[in-house]
CSV table of C-alpha atoms and ligand atoms in Angstrom, one decimal:
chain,number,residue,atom,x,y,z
A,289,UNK,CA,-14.7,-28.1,-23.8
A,290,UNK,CA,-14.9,-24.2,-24.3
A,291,UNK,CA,-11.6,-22.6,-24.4
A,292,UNK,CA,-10.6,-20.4,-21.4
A,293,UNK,CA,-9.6,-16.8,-21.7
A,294,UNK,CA,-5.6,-16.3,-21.2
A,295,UNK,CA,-5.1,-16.1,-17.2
A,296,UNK,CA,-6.5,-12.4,-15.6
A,297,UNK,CA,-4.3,-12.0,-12.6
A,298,UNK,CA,-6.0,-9.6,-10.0
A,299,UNK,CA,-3.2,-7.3,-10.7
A,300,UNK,CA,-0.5,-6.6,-13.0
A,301,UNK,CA,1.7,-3.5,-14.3
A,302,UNK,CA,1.0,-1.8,-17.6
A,303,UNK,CA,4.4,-1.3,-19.2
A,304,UNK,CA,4.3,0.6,-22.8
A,305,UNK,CA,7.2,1.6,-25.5
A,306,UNK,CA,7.8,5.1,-23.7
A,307,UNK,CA,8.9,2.5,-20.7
A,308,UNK,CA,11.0,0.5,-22.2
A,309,UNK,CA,12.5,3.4,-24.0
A,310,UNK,CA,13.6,5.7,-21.0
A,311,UNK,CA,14.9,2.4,-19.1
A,312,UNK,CA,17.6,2.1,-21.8
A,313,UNK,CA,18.1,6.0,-22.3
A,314,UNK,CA,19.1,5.7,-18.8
A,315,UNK,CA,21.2,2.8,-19.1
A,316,UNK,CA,23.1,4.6,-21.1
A,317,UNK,CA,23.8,7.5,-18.9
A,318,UNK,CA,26.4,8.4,-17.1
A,319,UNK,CA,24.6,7.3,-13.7
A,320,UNK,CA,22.8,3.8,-13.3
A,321,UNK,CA,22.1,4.8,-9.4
A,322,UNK,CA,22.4,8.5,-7.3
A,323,UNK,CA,22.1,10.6,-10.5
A,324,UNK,CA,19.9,12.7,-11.4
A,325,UNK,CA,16.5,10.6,-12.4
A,326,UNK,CA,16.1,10.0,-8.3
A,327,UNK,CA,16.0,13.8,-7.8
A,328,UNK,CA,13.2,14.6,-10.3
A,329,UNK,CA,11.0,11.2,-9.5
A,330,UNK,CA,11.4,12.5,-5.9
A,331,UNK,CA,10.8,15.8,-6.6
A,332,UNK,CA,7.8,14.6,-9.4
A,333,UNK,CA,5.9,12.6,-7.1
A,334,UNK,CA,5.9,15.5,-4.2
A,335,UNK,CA,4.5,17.8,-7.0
A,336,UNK,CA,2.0,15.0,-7.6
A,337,UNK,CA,0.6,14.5,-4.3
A,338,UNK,CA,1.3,18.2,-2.9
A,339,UNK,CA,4.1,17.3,-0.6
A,340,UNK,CA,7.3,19.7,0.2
A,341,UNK,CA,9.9,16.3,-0.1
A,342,UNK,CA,10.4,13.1,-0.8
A,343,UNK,CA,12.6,10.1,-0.4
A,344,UNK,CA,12.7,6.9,-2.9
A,345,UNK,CA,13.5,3.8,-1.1
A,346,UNK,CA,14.6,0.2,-2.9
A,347,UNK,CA,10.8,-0.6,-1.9
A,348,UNK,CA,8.3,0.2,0.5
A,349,UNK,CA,9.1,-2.2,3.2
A,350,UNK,CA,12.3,-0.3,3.2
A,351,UNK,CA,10.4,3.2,3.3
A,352,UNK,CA,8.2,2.3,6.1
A,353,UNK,CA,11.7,0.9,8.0
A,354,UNK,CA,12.9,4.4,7.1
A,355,UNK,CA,9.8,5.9,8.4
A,356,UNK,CA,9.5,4.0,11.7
A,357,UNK,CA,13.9,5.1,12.7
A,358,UNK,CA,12.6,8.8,11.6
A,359,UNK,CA,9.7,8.7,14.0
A,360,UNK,CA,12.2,7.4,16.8
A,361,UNK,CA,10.3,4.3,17.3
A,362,UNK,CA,12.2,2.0,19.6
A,363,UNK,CA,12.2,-0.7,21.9
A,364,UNK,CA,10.0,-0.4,24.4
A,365,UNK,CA,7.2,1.9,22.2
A,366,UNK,CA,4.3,0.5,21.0
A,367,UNK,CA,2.1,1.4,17.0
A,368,UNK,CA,-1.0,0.2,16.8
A,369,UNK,CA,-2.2,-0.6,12.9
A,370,UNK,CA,-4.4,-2.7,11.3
A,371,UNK,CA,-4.5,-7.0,11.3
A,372,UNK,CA,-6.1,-6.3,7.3
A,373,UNK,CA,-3.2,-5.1,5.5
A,374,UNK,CA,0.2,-6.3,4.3
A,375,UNK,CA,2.4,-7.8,6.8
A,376,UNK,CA,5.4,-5.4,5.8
A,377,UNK,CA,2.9,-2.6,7.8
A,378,UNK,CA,3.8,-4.4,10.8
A,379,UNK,CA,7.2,-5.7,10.8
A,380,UNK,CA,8.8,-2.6,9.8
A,381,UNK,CA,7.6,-1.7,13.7
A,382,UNK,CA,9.3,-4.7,14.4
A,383,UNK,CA,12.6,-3.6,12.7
A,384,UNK,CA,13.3,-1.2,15.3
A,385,UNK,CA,12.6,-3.1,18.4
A,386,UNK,CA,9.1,-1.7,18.7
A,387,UNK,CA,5.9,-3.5,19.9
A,388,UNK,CA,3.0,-3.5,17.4
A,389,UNK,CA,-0.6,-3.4,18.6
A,390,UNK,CA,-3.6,-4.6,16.4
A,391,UNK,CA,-6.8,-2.6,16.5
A,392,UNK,CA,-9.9,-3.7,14.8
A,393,UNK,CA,-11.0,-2.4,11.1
A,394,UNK,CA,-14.8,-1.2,10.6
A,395,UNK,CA,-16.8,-3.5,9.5
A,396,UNK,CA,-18.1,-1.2,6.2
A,397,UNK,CA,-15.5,0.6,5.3
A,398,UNK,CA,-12.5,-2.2,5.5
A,399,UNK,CA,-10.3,0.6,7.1
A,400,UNK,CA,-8.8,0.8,10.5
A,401,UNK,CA,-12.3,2.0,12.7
A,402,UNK,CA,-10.6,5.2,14.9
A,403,UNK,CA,-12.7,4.2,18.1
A,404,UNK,CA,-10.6,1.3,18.4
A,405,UNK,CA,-7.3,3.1,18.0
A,406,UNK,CA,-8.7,5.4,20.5
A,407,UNK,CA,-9.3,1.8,22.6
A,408,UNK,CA,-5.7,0.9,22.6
A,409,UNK,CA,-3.6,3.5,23.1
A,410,UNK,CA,-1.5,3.2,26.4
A,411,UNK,CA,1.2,5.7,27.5
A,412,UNK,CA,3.9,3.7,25.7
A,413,UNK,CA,2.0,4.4,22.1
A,414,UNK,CA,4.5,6.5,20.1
A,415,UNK,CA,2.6,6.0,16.7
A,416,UNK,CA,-0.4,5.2,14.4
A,417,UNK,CA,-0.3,3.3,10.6
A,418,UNK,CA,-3.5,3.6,8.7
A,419,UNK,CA,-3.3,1.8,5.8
A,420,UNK,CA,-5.4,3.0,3.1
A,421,UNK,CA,-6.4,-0.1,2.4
A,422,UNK,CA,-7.6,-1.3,-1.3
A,423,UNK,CA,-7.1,2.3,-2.0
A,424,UNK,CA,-9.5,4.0,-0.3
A,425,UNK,CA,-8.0,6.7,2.3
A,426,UNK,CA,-8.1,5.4,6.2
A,427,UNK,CA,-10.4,8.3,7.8
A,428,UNK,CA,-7.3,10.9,7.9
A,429,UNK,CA,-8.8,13.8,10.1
A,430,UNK,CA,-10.0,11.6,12.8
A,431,UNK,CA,-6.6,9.6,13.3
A,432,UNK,CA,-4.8,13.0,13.2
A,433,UNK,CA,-6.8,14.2,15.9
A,434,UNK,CA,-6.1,11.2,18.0
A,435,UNK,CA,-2.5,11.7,17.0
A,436,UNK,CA,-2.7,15.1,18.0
A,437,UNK,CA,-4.6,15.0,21.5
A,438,UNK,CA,-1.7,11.9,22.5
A,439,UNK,CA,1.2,13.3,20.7
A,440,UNK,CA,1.9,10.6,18.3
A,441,UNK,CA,3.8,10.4,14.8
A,442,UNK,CA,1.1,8.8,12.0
A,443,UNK,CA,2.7,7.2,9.5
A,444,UNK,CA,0.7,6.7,6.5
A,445,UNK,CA,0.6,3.3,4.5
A,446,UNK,CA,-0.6,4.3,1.2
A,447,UNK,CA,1.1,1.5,-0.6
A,448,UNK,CA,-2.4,1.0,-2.3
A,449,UNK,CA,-3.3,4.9,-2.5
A,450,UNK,CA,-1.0,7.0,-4.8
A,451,UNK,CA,-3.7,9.2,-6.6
A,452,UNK,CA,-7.0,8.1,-4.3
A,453,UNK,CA,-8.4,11.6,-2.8
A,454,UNK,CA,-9.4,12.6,0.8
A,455,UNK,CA,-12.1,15.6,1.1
A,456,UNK,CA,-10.8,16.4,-2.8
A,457,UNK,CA,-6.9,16.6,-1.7
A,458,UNK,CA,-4.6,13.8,-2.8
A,459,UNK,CA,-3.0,11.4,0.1
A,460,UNK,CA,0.2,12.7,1.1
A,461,UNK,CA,0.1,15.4,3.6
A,462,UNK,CA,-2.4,14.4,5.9
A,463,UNK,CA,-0.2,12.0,7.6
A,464,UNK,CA,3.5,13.2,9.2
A,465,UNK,CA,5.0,10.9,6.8
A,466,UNK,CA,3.3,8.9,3.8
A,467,UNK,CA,4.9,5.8,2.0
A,468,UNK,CA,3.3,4.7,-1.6
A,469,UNK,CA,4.9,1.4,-3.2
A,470,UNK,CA,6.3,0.7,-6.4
A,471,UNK,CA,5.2,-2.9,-6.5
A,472,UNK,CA,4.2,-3.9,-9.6
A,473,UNK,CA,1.0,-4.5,-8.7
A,474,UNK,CA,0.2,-1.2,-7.3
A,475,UNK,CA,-0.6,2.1,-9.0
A,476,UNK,CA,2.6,2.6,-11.0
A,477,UNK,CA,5.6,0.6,-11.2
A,478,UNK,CA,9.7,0.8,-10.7
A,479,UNK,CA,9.9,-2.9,-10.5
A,480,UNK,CA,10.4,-2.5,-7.0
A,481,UNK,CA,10.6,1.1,-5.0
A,482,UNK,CA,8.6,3.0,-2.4
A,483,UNK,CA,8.9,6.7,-1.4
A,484,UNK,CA,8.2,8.3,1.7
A,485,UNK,CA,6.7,11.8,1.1
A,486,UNK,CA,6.8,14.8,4.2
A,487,UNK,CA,6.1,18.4,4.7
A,488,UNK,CA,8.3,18.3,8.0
A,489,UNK,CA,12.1,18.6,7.2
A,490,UNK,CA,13.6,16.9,10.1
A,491,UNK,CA,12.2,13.5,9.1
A,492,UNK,CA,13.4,14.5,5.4
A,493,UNK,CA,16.8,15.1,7.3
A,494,UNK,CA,16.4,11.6,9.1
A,495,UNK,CA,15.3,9.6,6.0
A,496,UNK,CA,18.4,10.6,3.9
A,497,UNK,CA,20.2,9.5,6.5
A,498,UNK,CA,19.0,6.2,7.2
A,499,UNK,CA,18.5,5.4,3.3
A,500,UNK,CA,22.1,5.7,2.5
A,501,UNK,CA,24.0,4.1,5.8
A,502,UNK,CA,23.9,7.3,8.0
A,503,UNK,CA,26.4,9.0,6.4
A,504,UNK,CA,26.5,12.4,5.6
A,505,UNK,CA,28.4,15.6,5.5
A,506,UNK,CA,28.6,17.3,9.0
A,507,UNK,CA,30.2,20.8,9.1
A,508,UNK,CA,33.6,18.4,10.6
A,509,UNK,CA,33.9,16.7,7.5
A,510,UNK,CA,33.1,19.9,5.1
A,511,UNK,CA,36.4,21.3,7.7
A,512,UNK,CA,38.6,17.9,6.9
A,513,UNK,CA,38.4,18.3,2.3
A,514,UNK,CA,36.5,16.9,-0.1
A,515,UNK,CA,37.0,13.4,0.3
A,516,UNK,CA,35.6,13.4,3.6
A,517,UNK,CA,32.4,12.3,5.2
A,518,UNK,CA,30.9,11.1,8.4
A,519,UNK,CA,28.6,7.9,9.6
A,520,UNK,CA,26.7,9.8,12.0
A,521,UNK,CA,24.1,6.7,12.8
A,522,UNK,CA,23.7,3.0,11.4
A,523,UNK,CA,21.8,3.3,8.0
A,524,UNK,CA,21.3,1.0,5.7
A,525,UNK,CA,21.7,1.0,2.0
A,526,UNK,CA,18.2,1.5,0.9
A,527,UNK,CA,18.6,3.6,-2.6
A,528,UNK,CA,16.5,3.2,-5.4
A,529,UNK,CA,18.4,3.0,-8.5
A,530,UNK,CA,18.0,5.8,-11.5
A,531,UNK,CA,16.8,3.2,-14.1
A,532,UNK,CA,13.8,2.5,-11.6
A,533,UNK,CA,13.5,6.5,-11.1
A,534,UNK,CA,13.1,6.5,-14.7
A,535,UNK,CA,11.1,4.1,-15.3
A,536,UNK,CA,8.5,5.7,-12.5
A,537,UNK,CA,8.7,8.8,-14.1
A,538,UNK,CA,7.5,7.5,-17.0
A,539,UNK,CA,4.6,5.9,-15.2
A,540,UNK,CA,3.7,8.9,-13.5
A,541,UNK,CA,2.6,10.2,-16.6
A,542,UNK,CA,0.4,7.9,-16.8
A,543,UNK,CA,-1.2,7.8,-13.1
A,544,UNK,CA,-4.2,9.4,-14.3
A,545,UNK,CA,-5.3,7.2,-17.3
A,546,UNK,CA,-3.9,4.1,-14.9
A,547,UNK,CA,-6.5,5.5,-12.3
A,548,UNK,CA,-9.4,6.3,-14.5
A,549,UNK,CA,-9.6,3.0,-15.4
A,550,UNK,CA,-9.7,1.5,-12.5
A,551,UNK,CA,-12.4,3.6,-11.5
A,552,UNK,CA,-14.3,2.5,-14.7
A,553,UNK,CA,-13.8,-1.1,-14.0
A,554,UNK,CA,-15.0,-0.4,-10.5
A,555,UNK,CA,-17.6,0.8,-11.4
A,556,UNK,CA,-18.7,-2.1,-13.9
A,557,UNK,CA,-18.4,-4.5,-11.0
A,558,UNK,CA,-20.6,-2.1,-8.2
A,559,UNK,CA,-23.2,-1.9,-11.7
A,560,UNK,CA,-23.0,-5.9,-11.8
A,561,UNK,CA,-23.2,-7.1,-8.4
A,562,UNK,CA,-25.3,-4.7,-6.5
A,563,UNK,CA,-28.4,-6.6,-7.4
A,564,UNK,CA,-26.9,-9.8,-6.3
A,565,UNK,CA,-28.0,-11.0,-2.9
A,566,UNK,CA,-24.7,-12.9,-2.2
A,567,UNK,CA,-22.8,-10.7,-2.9
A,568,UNK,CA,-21.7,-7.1,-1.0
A,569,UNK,CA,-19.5,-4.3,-2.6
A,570,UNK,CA,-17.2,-2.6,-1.0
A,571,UNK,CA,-18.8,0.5,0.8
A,572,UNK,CA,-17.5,4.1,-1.1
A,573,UNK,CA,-16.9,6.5,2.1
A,574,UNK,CA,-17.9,9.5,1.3
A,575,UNK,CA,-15.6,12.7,-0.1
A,576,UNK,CA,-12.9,10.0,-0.6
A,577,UNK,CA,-12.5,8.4,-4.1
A,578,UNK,CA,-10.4,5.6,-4.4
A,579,UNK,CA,-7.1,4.5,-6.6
A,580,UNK,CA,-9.0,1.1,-6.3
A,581,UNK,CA,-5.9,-1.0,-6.2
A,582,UNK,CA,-8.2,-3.6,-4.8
A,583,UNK,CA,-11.7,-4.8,-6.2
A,584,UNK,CA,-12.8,-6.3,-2.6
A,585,UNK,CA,-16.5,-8.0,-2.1
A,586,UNK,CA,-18.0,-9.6,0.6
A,587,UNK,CA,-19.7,-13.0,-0.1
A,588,UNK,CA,-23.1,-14.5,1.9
A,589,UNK,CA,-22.1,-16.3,5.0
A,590,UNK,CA,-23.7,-19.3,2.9
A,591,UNK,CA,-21.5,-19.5,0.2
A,592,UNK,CA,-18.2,-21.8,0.5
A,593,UNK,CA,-15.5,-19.2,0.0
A,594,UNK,CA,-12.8,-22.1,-0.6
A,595,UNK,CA,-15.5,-23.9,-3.2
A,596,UNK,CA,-16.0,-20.8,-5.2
A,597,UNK,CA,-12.3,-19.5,-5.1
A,598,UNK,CA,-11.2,-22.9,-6.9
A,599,UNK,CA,-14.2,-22.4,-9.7
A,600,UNK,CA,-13.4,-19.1,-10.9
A,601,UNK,CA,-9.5,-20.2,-10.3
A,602,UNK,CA,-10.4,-23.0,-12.5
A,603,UNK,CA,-11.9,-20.8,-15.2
A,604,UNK,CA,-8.7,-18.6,-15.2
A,605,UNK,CA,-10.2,-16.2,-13.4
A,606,UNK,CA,-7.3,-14.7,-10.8
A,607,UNK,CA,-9.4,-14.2,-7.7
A,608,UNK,CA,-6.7,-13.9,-4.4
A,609,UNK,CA,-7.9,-12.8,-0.7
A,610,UNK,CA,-6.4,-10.1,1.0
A,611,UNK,CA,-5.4,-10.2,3.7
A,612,UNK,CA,-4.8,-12.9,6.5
A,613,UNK,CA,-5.1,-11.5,9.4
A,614,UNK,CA,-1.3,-10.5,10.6
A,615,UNK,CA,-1.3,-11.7,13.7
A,616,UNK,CA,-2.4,-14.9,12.5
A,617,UNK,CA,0.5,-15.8,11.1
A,618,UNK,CA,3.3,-17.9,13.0
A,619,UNK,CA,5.9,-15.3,13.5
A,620,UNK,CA,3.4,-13.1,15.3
A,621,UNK,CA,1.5,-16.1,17.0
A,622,UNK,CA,5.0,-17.2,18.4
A,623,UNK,CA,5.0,-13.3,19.8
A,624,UNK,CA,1.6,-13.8,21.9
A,625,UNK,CA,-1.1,-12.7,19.7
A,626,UNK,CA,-4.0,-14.8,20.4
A,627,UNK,CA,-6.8,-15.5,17.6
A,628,UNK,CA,-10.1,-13.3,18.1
A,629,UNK,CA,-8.1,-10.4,19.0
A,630,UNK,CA,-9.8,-8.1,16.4
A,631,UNK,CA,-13.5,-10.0,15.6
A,632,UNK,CA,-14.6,-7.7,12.9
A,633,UNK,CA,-11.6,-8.2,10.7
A,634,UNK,CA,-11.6,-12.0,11.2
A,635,UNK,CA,-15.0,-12.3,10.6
A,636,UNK,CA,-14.3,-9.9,7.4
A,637,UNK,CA,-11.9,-12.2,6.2
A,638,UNK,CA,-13.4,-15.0,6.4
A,639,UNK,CA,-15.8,-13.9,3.6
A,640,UNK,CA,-13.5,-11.8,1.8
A,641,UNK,CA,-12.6,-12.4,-2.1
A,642,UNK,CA,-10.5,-9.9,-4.7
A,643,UNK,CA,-11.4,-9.9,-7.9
A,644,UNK,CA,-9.0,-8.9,-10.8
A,645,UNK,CA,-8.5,-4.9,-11.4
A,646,UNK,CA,-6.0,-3.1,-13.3
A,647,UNK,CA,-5.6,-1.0,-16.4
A,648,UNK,CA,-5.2,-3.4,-18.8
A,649,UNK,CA,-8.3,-5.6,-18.2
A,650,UNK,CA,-10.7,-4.8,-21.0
A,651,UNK,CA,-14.6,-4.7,-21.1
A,652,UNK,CA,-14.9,-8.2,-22.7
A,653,UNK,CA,-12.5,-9.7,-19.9
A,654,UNK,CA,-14.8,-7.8,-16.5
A,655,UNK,CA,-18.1,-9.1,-18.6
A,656,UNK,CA,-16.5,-12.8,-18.3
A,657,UNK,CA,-15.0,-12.3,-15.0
A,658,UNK,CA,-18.7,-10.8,-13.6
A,659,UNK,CA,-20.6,-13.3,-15.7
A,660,UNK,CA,-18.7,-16.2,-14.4
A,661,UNK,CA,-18.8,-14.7,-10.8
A,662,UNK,CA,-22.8,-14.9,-11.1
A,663,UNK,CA,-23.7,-17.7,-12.3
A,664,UNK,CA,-21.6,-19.6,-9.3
A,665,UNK,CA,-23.1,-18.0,-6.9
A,666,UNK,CA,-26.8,-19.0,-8.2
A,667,UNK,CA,-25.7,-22.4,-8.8
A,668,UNK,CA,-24.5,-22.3,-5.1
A,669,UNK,CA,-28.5,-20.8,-4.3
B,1295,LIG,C1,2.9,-3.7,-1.1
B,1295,LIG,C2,2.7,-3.2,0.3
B,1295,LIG,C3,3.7,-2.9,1.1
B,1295,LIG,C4,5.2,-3.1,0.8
B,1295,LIG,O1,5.6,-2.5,-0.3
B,1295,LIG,P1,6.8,-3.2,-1.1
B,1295,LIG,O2,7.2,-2.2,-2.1
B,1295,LIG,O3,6.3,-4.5,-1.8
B,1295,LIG,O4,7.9,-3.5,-0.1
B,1295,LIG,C5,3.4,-2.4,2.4
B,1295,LIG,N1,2.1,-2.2,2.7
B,1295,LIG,C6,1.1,-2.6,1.9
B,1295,LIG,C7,-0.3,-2.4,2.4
B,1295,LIG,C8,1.3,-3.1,0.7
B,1295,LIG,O5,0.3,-3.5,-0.1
């Protein structure tokens, strides 16, 4: 039997010395969480992206929890997002009492299609989350001009999009409020940490608060001494810690090269596949360029999605699907949602594969993984 190449997961972090090395500088510090390393990632990332602030969370579930009590979403509002994305996009709605309504994706571009936000907006409808989902930026200027004509807060899920570009500008500050994850799957890594990055400083104001319990110092407690403080609303305890603010500091540096590679590989697979009839890759909107945190194609109606899945899974070959439709699950099911509430993205799923991408994969591990790829779906002919 020929021997199989080690396991290629679709996604994995890229960890070096300089790591490793600022992790333990830190652990011996003086401050293992609040010090100083959380100020300059926060302050890092903003540069990065362009943003006046930003606020680390313990992950980005925990950001977009942050995000939603900033925005004021409470019982009784609704936030429409898409059914393709992480659930976390959703139940961080859910969190704070809030309703969340599923509109349907466009059928080329993967993303949340704006005609049918426009379709489900209701005068309860407090807020929009695009999801720039598998990297590529939602379409930013027409959701902020929904936003705008129907007053609503958009909160931007760019777990998969730290680095992609809108119209040559870097997500961030198209939304009111964006989140990127830490995951280490996604672009760069703390083990586990999210930010949320703003140009507006009362939601800066509001996600201090709610990181760190809802305490703070009022002009009361500044009166009383030192010592004193005041829980002004209930937080939570949502602080990254400063070996993870290290850590992603150290990645940060490293975005770029992290980024161009992805690219690269992207563009090896578009270069492989776009002479194959079974096979569709995933449509590049134009003036966007993605952080390709997802390689997502499309397979012929024909082929057995399950069939193929287990033969490259078999060959070591780390192929996942994302996502499930949200709704579909139980939780959301047991809330009302009924299947065939957004056709395109359940017909999208149901053909949908990921292939492995990130920065470590070399050129003799994509010419397997495309290779393979191919000659199933001709055997499948
Ligand atoms: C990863 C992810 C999240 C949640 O981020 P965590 O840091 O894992 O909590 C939210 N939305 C999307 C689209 C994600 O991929």
């Amino acid at each position: 039997m020929e021997k199989l190449p080690e396991f290629l997961s679709y996604g994995r972090q890229a960890i070096d010395e300089e790591d490793i090395q600022t992790v333990i500088e830190t652990l011996r510090s003086p401050f293992l969480t609040q010090g100083p390393k959380i100020k300059e990632f926060e302050q890092a990332i903003a540069d990065y992206v362009g943003a006046k602030y930003a606020v680390a969370y313990s992950n980005g579930t925990a950001a977009l929890h942050g995000a939603c009590y900033a925005a004021g979403i409470k019982e009784g509002d609704e936030v429409i997002t898409t059914p393709i994305t992480f659930a976390a996009s959703a139940n961080c709605v859910r969190y704070v009492g809030g309703t969340i309504v599923f509109a349907d994706i466009d059928a080329e571009t993967y993303n949340l299609n704006p005609l049918e936000i426009e379709k489900k907006i209701t005068p309860k409808t407090k807020a929009i989350i695009p999801v720039d989902f598998t990297g590529q930026p939602a379409e930013m200027d027409k959701i902020m001009e929904i936003a705008k004509k129907h007053n609503l807060v958009v909160i931007e899920d760019g777990a998969h999009s730290l680095g992609a570009e809108y119209k040559g500008k870097k997500v961030g500050t198209f939304a009111d409020m964006t989140m990127f994850s830490f995951h280490p799957v996604k672009p760069i890594t703390t083990a586990e940490g999210g930010i949320i990055v703003t140009n507006y400083e009362d939601f800066y104001k509001k996600l201090l608060l709610f990181r760190s319990h809802g305490i703070e110092k009022t002009p009361y407690s500044i009166e009383q001494g030192d010592w004193y403080y005041e829980m002004t609303d209930l937080g939570f305890n949502y602080r990254m810690t400063d070996l993870q603010a290290a850590l992603g500091l150290s990645q940060l540096r490293k975005l770029d090269i992290f980024l161009g590679r992805r690219r690269k590989i992207a563009q090896l697979y578009n270069e492989a596949f776009k002479k194959i009839p079974e096979i569709t890759i995933p449509k590049q909107v134009e003036d966007t360029n993605s952080g390709w945190h997802l390689y997502m194609i499309q397979l012929d109606e024909k082929i057995d999605r399950k069939e193929i899945f287990n033969k490259l899974r078999d060959r070591n070959i780390g192929v996942h699907v994302h996502y499930i439709p949200v709704y579909w699950h139980p939780y959301y099911q047991n809330l009302g949602y009924k299947q065939g509430l957004c056709p395109v993205a359940e017909q999208w799923y149901q053909n949908a594969l990921t292939l492995p991408i990130h920065p470590s994969l070399t050129d003799e591990q994509i010419d397997y993984i495309i290779n393979t790829l191919i000659a199933l779906t001709k055997e499948s002919r």
